[in-house]
Short mmCIF file of C-alpha atoms in Angstrom, two decimals:
data_model
loop_
_atom_site.label_atom_id
_atom_site.label_comp_id
_atom_site.label_asym_id
_atom_site.label_seq_id
_atom_site.Cartn_x
_atom_site.Cartn_y
_atom_site.Cartn_z
CA LEU V 142 40.36 -10.83 26.14
CA LEU V 143 37.49 -13.17 25.17
CA PRO V 144 35.28 -12.20 28.14
CA LEU V 145 35.91 -8.54 27.30
CA ILE V 146 34.86 -9.05 23.68
CA PHE V 147 31.70 -10.98 24.61
CA SER V 148 30.85 -8.43 27.29
CA VAL V 149 31.05 -5.61 24.74
CA VAL V 150 28.85 -7.55 22.30
CA ASP V 151 26.34 -8.35 25.08
CA SER V 152 26.25 -4.72 26.23
CA VAL V 153 25.69 -3.43 22.69
CA ALA V 154 22.86 -5.90 22.13
CA TYR V 155 21.29 -4.99 25.49
CA SER V 156 21.46 -1.25 24.79
CA ARG V 157 19.61 -1.68 21.50
CA GLU V 158 16.67 -3.49 23.17
CA ASP V 159 16.46 -1.58 26.44
CA ALA V 160 14.38 1.53 26.59
CA ASN V 161 16.95 3.06 28.95
CA PRO V 162 20.32 2.20 27.43
CA PRO V 163 23.40 2.34 29.70
CA THR V 164 25.39 5.54 29.88
CA ALA V 165 29.10 5.94 29.27
CA SER V 166 29.76 5.76 33.01
CA ASP V 167 27.80 2.49 33.19
CA TRP V 168 29.86 1.08 30.33
CA THR V 169 33.10 2.15 32.00
CA LEU V 170 32.07 0.72 35.35
CA SER V 171 31.06 -2.63 33.86
CA LEU V 172 34.04 -3.10 31.55
CA PHE V 173 36.75 -1.54 33.76
CA PRO V 174 37.61 -4.71 35.78
CA LEU V 175 37.98 -6.79 32.60
CA CYS V 176 40.15 -4.10 31.01
CA LEU V 177 42.34 -4.02 34.11
CA SER V 178 42.64 -7.81 34.02
CA LEU V 179 43.69 -7.74 30.38
CA LEU V 180 46.18 -4.94 31.09
CA THR V 181 47.57 -6.91 34.04
CA PHE V 182 48.20 -10.03 31.97
CA THR V 183 49.68 -8.03 29.10
CA SER V 184 52.02 -6.09 31.41
CA GLY V 185 52.97 -9.30 33.20
CA PHE V 186 53.87 -10.96 29.92
CA ALA V 187 55.99 -7.99 28.79
CA LEU V 188 57.75 -7.77 32.16
CA SER V 189 58.39 -11.53 32.27
CA PHE V 190 59.84 -11.46 28.76
CA TYR V 191 62.12 -8.56 29.68
CA VAL V 192 63.34 -10.19 32.90
CA TYR V 193 63.87 -13.58 31.22
CA LYS V 194 65.71 -12.27 28.15
CA VAL V 195 67.50 -9.14 29.35
CA VAL V 196 67.98 -9.54 33.10
CA GLU V 197 68.25 -13.34 32.74
CA SER V 198 66.70 -13.96 36.16
CA LYS V 199 64.35 -16.91 35.81
CA ALA V 200 63.40 -16.91 39.51
CA TRP V 201 61.86 -13.44 39.26
CA VAL V 202 59.63 -14.57 36.40
CA MET V 203 57.76 -16.89 38.77
CA HIS V 204 57.22 -14.05 41.23
CA ILE V 205 55.85 -11.90 38.43
CA VAL V 206 53.42 -14.66 37.44
CA GLU V 207 52.27 -15.01 41.05
CA THR V 208 51.72 -11.25 41.41
CA VAL V 209 49.81 -11.01 38.12
CA PHE V 210 47.40 -13.80 39.09
CA LEU V 211 46.79 -12.29 42.52
CA PHE V 212 45.91 -8.96 40.90
CA PHE V 213 43.63 -10.83 38.50
CA ALA V 214 41.94 -12.55 41.42
CA ALA V 215 41.17 -9.14 42.98
CA PHE V 216 39.78 -7.70 39.71
CA ALA V 217 37.81 -10.87 39.01
CA THR V 218 36.28 -10.85 42.49
CA TYR V 219 35.05 -7.28 42.05
CA ASP V 220 33.69 -7.92 38.55
CA PHE V 221 31.96 -11.15 39.62
CA SER V 222 30.31 -9.42 42.57
CA GLN V 223 28.79 -6.87 40.17
CA SER V 224 27.71 -9.17 37.31
CA TYR V 225 27.04 -12.64 38.73
CA THR V 226 23.50 -12.62 37.29
CA VAL V 227 24.58 -12.18 33.65
CA PHE V 228 24.72 -15.90 32.88
CA SER V 229 21.35 -16.56 34.49
CA VAL V 230 19.71 -15.56 31.22
CA GLY V 231 21.21 -18.49 29.38
CA PHE V 232 21.92 -21.00 32.15
CA GLY V 233 19.18 -20.37 34.68
CA LEU V 234 19.54 -20.45 38.44
CA HIS V 235 23.05 -21.92 38.39
CA GLY V 236 24.38 -19.50 35.77
CA TRP V 237 26.68 -17.88 38.32
CA LEU V 238 28.61 -21.16 38.65
CA VAL V 239 29.01 -21.41 34.88
CA MET V 240 30.15 -17.80 34.79
CA ALA V 241 32.65 -18.38 37.58
CA SER V 242 34.05 -21.45 35.83
CA PHE V 243 34.44 -20.16 32.28
CA ILE V 244 35.16 -16.48 32.92
CA TYR V 245 37.18 -16.25 36.14
CA LEU V 246 38.63 -19.70 36.87
CA SER V 247 39.61 -20.81 33.36
CA PRO V 248 42.71 -18.50 33.21
CA LEU V 249 44.16 -20.59 36.06
CA LEU V 250 44.66 -23.44 33.57
CA THR V 251 47.57 -21.50 32.08
CA THR V 252 49.60 -22.24 35.22
CA PHE V 253 49.76 -25.84 33.97
CA ILE V 254 51.44 -24.69 30.73
CA MET V 255 53.83 -22.32 32.50
CA VAL V 256 54.96 -25.02 34.99
CA VAL V 257 54.54 -22.67 37.93
CA PRO V 258 56.03 -24.06 41.18
CA PRO V 259 53.47 -26.03 43.24
CA ALA V 260 53.51 -23.61 46.20
CA GLN V 261 52.66 -20.66 43.96
CA THR V 262 50.08 -22.71 42.04
CA LEU V 263 48.41 -23.66 45.33
CA GLU V 264 48.43 -20.04 46.43
CA VAL V 265 46.98 -18.70 43.18
CA THR V 266 44.31 -21.38 42.74
CA GLY V 267 43.44 -21.34 46.44
CA VAL V 268 43.05 -17.56 46.68
CA THR V 269 41.15 -17.22 43.39
CA GLY V 270 38.92 -20.23 44.10
CA ALA V 271 38.12 -19.03 47.61
CA LEU V 272 37.19 -15.55 46.38
CA ILE V 273 35.12 -16.71 43.40
CA LEU V 274 33.47 -19.84 44.81
CA ILE V 275 33.17 -18.97 48.51
CA PHE V 276 33.45 -15.25 49.23
CA VAL V 277 31.29 -13.79 46.45
CA PRO V 278 28.56 -16.52 46.51
CA THR V 279 28.34 -16.19 50.30
CA TRP V 280 28.21 -12.40 50.14
CA ALA V 281 25.56 -12.43 47.38
CA ASN V 282 23.60 -15.29 48.99
CA LEU V 283 24.00 -17.41 45.83
CA TRP V 284 24.31 -20.70 47.73
CA SER V 285 20.82 -20.38 49.23
CA LEU V 286 19.40 -19.46 45.83
CA SER V 287 20.89 -22.52 44.17
CA PHE V 288 19.44 -24.79 46.84
CA ASN V 289 16.04 -23.07 47.11
CA ASN V 290 13.36 -25.61 46.08
CA THR V 291 10.81 -22.99 45.13
CA LEU V 292 13.21 -21.10 42.85
CA ILE V 293 14.38 -24.33 41.26
CA LEU V 294 10.78 -25.37 40.44
CA SER V 295 10.00 -21.90 39.13
CA THR V 296 12.89 -22.05 36.69
CA LEU V 297 11.86 -25.58 35.69
CA ALA V 298 8.20 -24.77 34.98
CA PRO V 299 6.41 -27.30 32.69
CA GLU V 300 6.71 -26.47 29.01
CA GLU V 301 5.72 -28.39 25.94
CA GLY V 302 8.56 -30.10 24.15
CA LYS V 303 10.63 -30.73 27.29
CA LEU V 304 11.91 -34.26 27.74
CA VAL V 305 11.08 -34.16 31.46
CA GLN V 306 7.98 -32.33 32.75
CA CYS V 307 8.84 -31.08 36.23
CA SER V 308 5.34 -31.24 37.70
CA GLY V 309 3.34 -33.61 39.81
CA ASN V 310 5.31 -36.60 40.99
CA LEU V 311 8.47 -35.45 39.13
CA ALA V 312 8.78 -32.14 40.95
CA GLU V 313 10.81 -33.64 43.77
CA TYR V 314 13.06 -35.42 41.26
CA CYS V 315 13.69 -32.21 39.32
CA VAL V 316 14.74 -30.39 42.49
CA PHE V 317 17.07 -33.25 43.45
CA SER V 318 18.50 -33.46 39.92
CA SER V 319 19.18 -29.72 39.82
CA LYS V 320 21.02 -29.83 43.13
CA LEU V 321 22.87 -32.99 42.09
CA TYR V 322 24.23 -31.53 38.85
CA PHE V 323 25.08 -28.30 40.59
CA CYS V 324 27.18 -30.27 43.08
CA PHE V 325 28.67 -32.29 40.23
CA CYS V 326 29.81 -29.14 38.42
CA LEU V 327 31.20 -27.72 41.63
CA CYS V 328 33.09 -30.95 42.36
CA VAL V 329 34.55 -30.97 38.84
CA ILE V 330 35.79 -27.42 39.31
CA VAL V 331 37.38 -28.25 42.66
CA PHE V 332 38.85 -31.44 41.24
CA ILE V 333 40.44 -29.53 38.35
CA GLY V 334 41.95 -27.09 40.84
CA VAL V 335 43.39 -29.90 42.98
CA CYS V 336 44.75 -31.64 39.86
CA LEU V 337 46.43 -28.40 38.84
CA VAL V 338 48.33 -28.34 42.12
CA PHE V 339 49.38 -32.02 41.95
CA VAL V 340 50.32 -31.86 38.26
CA SER V 341 52.23 -28.65 38.93
CA TYR V 342 54.16 -30.43 41.66
CA ASP V 343 54.97 -33.36 39.37
CA PHE V 344 55.95 -31.15 36.44
CA HIS V 345 57.95 -28.88 38.66
CA SER V 346 59.87 -31.83 40.10
CA GLU V 347 60.62 -33.14 36.62
CA SER V 348 61.65 -29.72 35.38
CA ARG V 349 63.92 -29.23 38.39
CA GLN V 350 65.51 -32.62 37.80
CA ALA V 351 65.90 -31.82 34.11
CA PHE V 352 67.41 -28.46 35.06
CA VAL V 353 69.86 -30.15 37.43
CA ASN V 354 70.78 -32.65 34.71
CA ARG V 355 71.35 -29.85 32.22
CA GLN V 356 73.48 -27.96 34.73
CA VAL V 357 75.53 -31.08 35.48
CA LEU V 358 76.04 -31.76 31.78
CA SER V 359 76.92 -28.11 31.21
CA LEU V 360 79.45 -28.17 34.05
CA LEU V 361 80.94 -31.43 32.79
CA ALA V 362 81.20 -30.01 29.27
CA GLU V 363 82.76 -26.82 30.64
CA ALA V 364 85.19 -28.85 32.73
CA ARG V 365 86.16 -30.90 29.67
CA GLU V 366 86.65 -27.72 27.66
CA LEU V 367 88.80 -26.20 30.40
CA GLU V 368 90.81 -29.41 30.72
CA TYR V 369 91.25 -29.56 26.96
CA ALA V 370 92.31 -25.90 26.83
CA LYS V 371 94.72 -26.49 29.73
CA GLN V 372 96.21 -29.56 28.06
CA LYS V 373 96.45 -27.74 24.75
CA LYS V 374 98.20 -24.79 26.39
CA THR V 375 100.58 -27.15 28.19
CA GLN V 376 101.35 -29.02 24.97
CA GLU V 377 101.90 -25.81 23.03
CA LYS V 378 104.17 -24.52 25.78
CA LEU V 379 106.12 -27.78 25.67
CA ILE V 380 106.41 -27.62 21.88
CA GLU V 381 107.59 -24.01 22.06
CA SER V 382 110.26 -25.04 24.58
CA ILE V 383 111.55 -27.68 22.13
CA PHE V 384 111.14 -25.82 18.82
CA PRO V 385 111.36 -22.16 17.80
CA LYS V 386 108.06 -20.29 17.97
CA ALA V 387 107.57 -20.17 14.20
CA ILE V 388 108.23 -23.90 13.92
CA ALA V 389 105.97 -24.61 16.91
CA ARG V 390 103.13 -22.65 15.28
CA ASP V 391 103.53 -24.66 12.09
CA LEU V 392 103.49 -27.95 13.99
CA VAL V 393 100.41 -27.00 16.02
CA LYS V 394 98.61 -25.76 12.92
CA ARG V 395 99.48 -28.92 10.99
CA GLN V 396 98.30 -31.10 13.90
CA GLU V 397 94.98 -29.21 14.04
CA GLU V 398 94.54 -29.68 10.29
CA ILE V 399 95.19 -33.41 10.64
CA ARG V 400 92.72 -33.62 13.53
CA SER V 401 90.02 -31.70 11.61
CA VAL V 402 90.41 -33.90 8.54
CA THR V 403 90.40 -37.03 10.70
CA ASP V 404 87.23 -35.90 12.46
CA ALA V 405 85.65 -35.16 9.09
CA GLY V 406 86.58 -38.65 7.96
CA PHE V 407 84.81 -40.12 10.96
CA ARG V 408 81.73 -38.08 10.05
CA GLY V 409 81.89 -39.39 6.51
CA GLU V 410 82.57 -36.03 4.85
CA PHE V 411 85.71 -37.31 3.07
CA GLY V 412 84.77 -40.96 2.72
CA PRO V 413 86.12 -43.77 4.90
CA ILE V 414 88.79 -42.78 7.38
CA HIS V 415 91.15 -45.51 6.14
CA SER V 416 91.41 -43.61 2.83
CA LEU V 417 93.60 -41.01 4.56
CA SER V 418 97.32 -41.58 4.90
CA ALA V 419 100.14 -39.73 6.57
CA SER V 420 101.72 -38.92 3.20
CA ASP V 421 98.57 -37.01 2.24
CA LEU V 422 98.89 -34.73 5.25
CA THR V 423 102.67 -34.45 5.84
CA LEU V 424 104.35 -31.40 4.45
CA ALA V 425 108.01 -30.69 5.14
CA VAL V 426 108.61 -26.99 5.70
CA ALA V 427 112.24 -25.88 5.44
CA ARG V 428 113.60 -22.43 6.11
CA PHE V 429 116.67 -21.00 4.44
CA HIS V 430 118.81 -18.67 6.55
CA GLN V 431 121.78 -16.58 5.48
CA ASP V 432 124.74 -15.45 7.59
CA VAL V 433 123.97 -17.68 10.56
CA THR V 434 126.71 -18.32 13.10
CA ILE V 435 126.88 -21.92 14.34
CA LEU V 436 128.82 -22.67 17.55
CA PHE V 437 129.81 -25.99 19.12
CA THR V 438 131.20 -26.69 22.58
CA ASP V 439 132.91 -29.93 23.58
CA ILE V 440 134.33 -31.33 26.82
CA VAL V 441 138.01 -32.29 26.59
CA GLY V 442 138.65 -35.76 28.00
CA PHE V 443 134.96 -36.66 28.16
CA THR V 444 135.44 -40.17 26.75
CA ALA V 445 138.07 -41.06 29.35
CA MET V 446 135.96 -39.58 32.14
CA ALA V 447 132.89 -41.54 30.99
CA GLY V 448 134.89 -44.75 31.25
CA GLU V 449 135.99 -43.97 34.82
CA ALA V 450 132.72 -42.65 36.31
CA GLN V 451 129.30 -44.20 36.82
CA PRO V 452 126.69 -43.47 34.09
CA PHE V 453 124.38 -41.61 36.46
CA GLU V 454 127.31 -39.43 37.58
CA VAL V 455 128.07 -38.54 33.96
CA MET V 456 124.43 -37.74 33.34
CA GLN V 457 124.21 -35.57 36.44
CA PHE V 458 127.36 -33.67 35.48
CA LEU V 459 126.08 -33.01 31.94
CA HIS V 460 122.74 -31.90 33.34
CA VAL V 461 124.43 -29.32 35.58
CA LEU V 462 126.65 -28.07 32.75
CA PHE V 463 123.94 -27.88 30.10
CA THR V 464 121.47 -26.25 32.51
CA THR V 465 124.09 -23.55 33.03
CA TYR V 466 124.36 -23.16 29.25
CA ASP V 467 120.56 -22.89 29.01
CA ARG V 468 120.64 -19.92 31.37
CA LEU V 469 123.34 -18.31 29.23
CA ILE V 470 121.18 -18.73 26.14
CA GLU V 471 118.46 -16.57 27.67
CA LYS V 472 120.97 -13.77 28.19
CA THR V 473 122.82 -13.87 24.85
CA ASN V 474 119.90 -14.09 22.35
CA VAL V 475 120.94 -17.33 20.67
CA TRP V 476 119.02 -20.53 19.96
CA LYS V 477 119.87 -23.94 21.36
CA ILE V 478 119.76 -26.54 18.59
CA GLU V 479 120.65 -29.80 20.27
CA THR V 480 123.04 -31.70 22.52
CA ILE V 481 124.94 -34.69 21.15
CA GLY V 482 126.72 -36.53 23.93
CA ASP V 483 128.98 -33.93 25.47
CA ALA V 484 128.64 -31.53 22.53
CA PHE V 485 126.38 -28.47 22.81
CA MET V 486 125.22 -26.76 19.60
CA ILE V 487 123.76 -23.26 19.34
CA ALA V 488 122.87 -20.97 16.43
CA SER V 489 122.72 -17.19 16.26
CA GLY V 490 120.87 -15.22 13.60
CA LEU V 491 118.14 -17.70 12.66
CA SER V 492 115.45 -14.96 12.57
CA MET V 493 112.90 -17.46 13.92
CA GLY V 494 110.95 -14.75 15.69
CA SER V 495 110.25 -12.94 12.41
CA ASP V 496 107.33 -13.81 10.19
CA ILE V 497 108.78 -11.84 7.27
CA VAL V 498 109.95 -13.99 4.36
CA SER V 499 111.59 -12.93 1.14
CA SER V 500 110.41 -15.85 -1.00
CA GLN V 501 108.66 -19.20 -0.84
CA GLN V 502 109.03 -22.17 -3.19
CA SER V 503 107.53 -25.66 -3.31
CA TYR V 504 109.36 -28.84 -4.26
CA SER V 505 108.39 -32.46 -4.71
CA GLY V 506 110.50 -35.52 -5.23
CA SER V 507 110.79 -39.27 -4.78
CA TRP V 508 113.44 -41.58 -3.40
CA GLY V 509 112.64 -45.14 -4.34
CA ASN V 510 109.11 -45.83 -3.18
CA ALA V 511 109.03 -42.79 -0.89
CA LYS V 512 107.41 -39.58 -2.10
CA THR V 513 107.37 -36.24 -0.37
CA SER V 514 106.56 -32.60 -0.94
CA SER V 515 108.23 -29.68 0.76
CA THR V 516 108.17 -25.91 0.94
CA LEU V 517 111.33 -23.81 1.16
CA ILE V 518 110.95 -20.44 2.87
CA SER V 519 113.74 -17.90 2.57
CA CYS V 520 113.79 -16.02 5.86
CA GLU V 521 114.75 -12.47 6.51
CA THR V 522 118.50 -11.92 7.04
CA LEU V 523 119.43 -10.46 10.42
CA ASP V 524 122.47 -8.39 11.33
CA ALA V 525 125.33 -10.84 10.72
CA ARG V 526 127.81 -8.93 12.89
CA SER V 527 125.55 -8.85 15.93
CA SER V 528 124.65 -12.50 15.44
CA ALA V 529 128.31 -13.51 15.28
CA TRP V 530 129.17 -11.53 18.41
CA ASN V 531 126.24 -13.05 20.31
CA ALA V 532 127.56 -16.52 19.52
CA ILE V 533 131.11 -15.61 20.56
CA LEU V 534 129.90 -14.04 23.81
CA PHE V 535 128.01 -17.24 24.55
CA GLY V 536 131.19 -19.24 23.89
CA LYS V 537 133.19 -17.00 26.21
CA ARG V 538 130.62 -17.39 29.01
CA ALA V 539 130.51 -21.15 28.39
CA LEU V 540 134.28 -21.41 28.87
CA GLU V 541 134.07 -19.43 32.11
CA GLU V 542 131.18 -21.47 33.55
CA GLY V 543 132.65 -24.81 32.46
CA SER V 544 136.04 -24.13 34.05
CA GLN V 545 134.35 -23.80 37.46
CA LEU V 546 132.89 -27.32 37.41
CA MET V 547 134.58 -30.48 38.64
CA MET V 548 134.08 -33.66 36.58
CA PRO V 549 133.11 -36.96 38.26
CA ASN V 550 136.70 -38.26 37.91
CA GLY V 551 137.99 -35.38 40.05
CA ARG V 552 139.46 -33.27 37.26
CA TRP V 553 138.46 -29.72 36.34
CA CYS V 554 136.26 -29.39 33.33
CA GLN V 555 137.97 -28.11 30.16
CA ILE V 556 136.01 -26.87 27.15
CA ARG V 557 136.77 -26.33 23.45
CA VAL V 558 134.61 -23.95 21.40
CA GLY V 559 134.38 -23.59 17.62
CA ALA V 560 132.21 -21.35 15.40
CA HIS V 561 131.57 -20.65 11.72
CA THR V 562 129.24 -18.31 9.83
CA GLY V 563 127.36 -19.21 6.66
CA ASP V 564 124.08 -20.32 5.15
CA VAL V 565 121.98 -23.10 6.67
CA CYS V 566 118.62 -24.72 6.15
CA SER V 567 116.40 -25.46 9.19
CA GLY V 568 113.42 -27.75 9.60
CA VAL V 569 111.75 -30.51 11.56
CA VAL V 570 112.77 -34.02 10.56
CA GLY V 571 110.67 -37.14 11.15
CA THR V 572 107.23 -37.74 12.62
CA ALA V 573 108.04 -39.95 15.63
CA MET V 574 109.92 -37.82 18.19
CA PRO V 575 110.60 -35.10 15.57
CA ARG V 576 113.73 -33.00 15.91
CA TYR V 577 114.52 -29.48 14.86
CA CYS V 578 117.77 -29.64 12.90
CA LEU V 579 120.11 -27.43 10.89
CA PHE V 580 121.63 -28.64 7.65
CA GLY V 581 124.42 -27.33 5.47
CA ASP V 582 128.15 -27.18 5.15
CA THR V 583 128.18 -24.37 7.74
CA VAL V 584 127.34 -26.93 10.43
CA ASN V 585 130.18 -29.21 9.35
CA VAL V 586 132.75 -26.41 9.31
CA ALA V 587 131.65 -25.19 12.76
CA SER V 588 132.05 -28.71 14.11
CA ARG V 589 135.57 -28.90 12.59
CA MET V 590 136.46 -25.55 14.19
CA GLU V 591 135.59 -27.04 17.57
CA SER V 592 137.37 -30.39 17.07
CA THR V 593 140.60 -28.77 15.82
CA GLY V 594 140.57 -26.05 18.45
CA GLU V 595 142.51 -25.75 21.71
CA VAL V 596 141.49 -26.16 25.33
CA ASP V 597 139.79 -23.13 26.90
CA ARG V 598 139.92 -21.31 23.56
CA ILE V 599 137.38 -20.23 20.96
CA GLN V 600 138.31 -21.01 17.39
CA ILE V 601 136.42 -19.28 14.61
CA SER V 602 136.61 -19.50 10.83
CA GLU V 603 137.82 -16.71 8.58
CA ASP V 604 134.22 -15.91 7.56
CA THR V 605 133.27 -15.31 11.16
CA PHE V 606 136.46 -13.38 11.86
CA LYS V 607 135.64 -10.89 9.08
CA LEU V 608 132.44 -10.02 10.92
CA VAL V 609 134.02 -9.46 14.38
CA CYS V 610 137.59 -8.39 13.64
CA ASP V 611 136.85 -4.69 14.02
CA ASP V 612 135.15 -5.10 17.37
CA HIS V 613 137.25 -5.63 20.49
CA ARG V 614 134.51 -5.74 23.12
CA GLU V 615 135.29 -7.44 26.44
CA GLY V 616 139.00 -7.43 25.53
CA ILE V 617 138.80 -10.37 23.14
CA THR V 618 141.77 -10.61 20.77
CA TRP V 619 142.48 -13.13 18.06
CA ARG V 620 145.48 -15.10 16.93
CA ARG V 621 145.65 -16.26 13.32
CA ARG V 622 146.51 -19.90 12.62
CA GLU V 623 146.37 -22.41 9.81
CA SER V 624 145.22 -25.98 10.38
CA GLN V 625 144.25 -29.07 8.47
CA VAL V 626 140.50 -29.66 8.50
CA LYS V 627 139.00 -33.00 7.57
CA GLY V 628 137.19 -32.74 4.25
CA LYS V 629 138.42 -29.15 3.73
CA GLY V 630 142.16 -29.34 3.71
CA SER V 631 144.15 -26.38 4.96
CA MET V 632 141.98 -23.61 6.45
CA ILE V 633 142.70 -20.26 8.04
CA SER V 634 141.15 -19.87 11.47
CA TYR V 635 141.47 -17.61 14.50
CA LEU V 636 141.90 -18.47 18.18
CA THR V 637 141.24 -16.28 21.20
CA GLU V 638 144.39 -15.22 23.04
#
């Protein structure tokens, strides 16, 4: 752009002084190569920007740069062959070398800023330098002019005011000095070109190493993120296998809140990290459920069998039995609460998959030096009849599966089942190895129904019987009985026939 501006200014000044000013065709012919060069660089910049930002292909950018400079070398060669005498007005016999350096070779310095690969830098500087410093000067016979003694002396004619008068004994010195400084300028130009290639190689090596380091760090960071996501997914899956989904979401969310606050403490956003305590972050969330059917199973004669068999045999037997119960749970839409020794506890109708709540209240209290805060969520009530029947169907399947297993002492397994329907409260208790538990008198009554029941029978309370008495699916019939229940006195219950 600068050569184009100065060329226009020079042409305007020349046309004002010349008796025969240049025509429009002369202007076009003289300025056309520079305009093409400017257009080439502008188009190359736009294309490089598009490829780098939109196509995201950094390798193609280097090819674009190479192509643009080769086009520039062609335009510069043509323009230099037509106007190599322009700088002779201001710089004398060696003006063509000054013109070649400042007009046509100076754009090559931009390859240093762009960190062009060394092979392409060598190609661009080599081709452009050969065309500008060898081809055109040889074609225009500029080398012989610069080393012609007569022409050198004619341009250095004695004038008053000059520091050195190139006449007499100093004529030979002036010729030598002119040739010497011409060679010096030429050597500097060649040296700059060679330095461009070597510096480009060094910079390119460093940039490639930096690129490799960035890629390695990026891959390591990506691997850590993937490993963290995998571990997080595994942990969440494990939590969801231990707790209901709604409870698992609360635990994961609470853990993330604790981690975010802890990280903020390390960054100093909330003061020293030791100012945080577990009581500041722990919040007990309890859920209130209505019309939930609780069912217990128990192995008759388990205590005697445990005394006769080896511990690992007892554990293996319980694992086989409870694994069978786990498969039944998936088919009967109930929730496994816990196993206590040989007892297996399930609940039906907890509505844990529903996010709909009817009310939410917060409580706080203290027991001695311990303080806590809790939130009670009243969950949506499910169909009590269907929930009760799901529990009973599970009990029926549990009796059938248990009767087919042989205990380690050689006796057939015998099961008692008891169930009761009522209100319970669910929640996670503790922070070390937390457990999902159900609380309420409903749990106690269900346990009593099991312990006072009969072998290979299901005993249910009167509340549960009212929900299933009108339904005789799978041929289940009930026999009314009255029994003494610890802590309750005489209770009416129903046994399967």
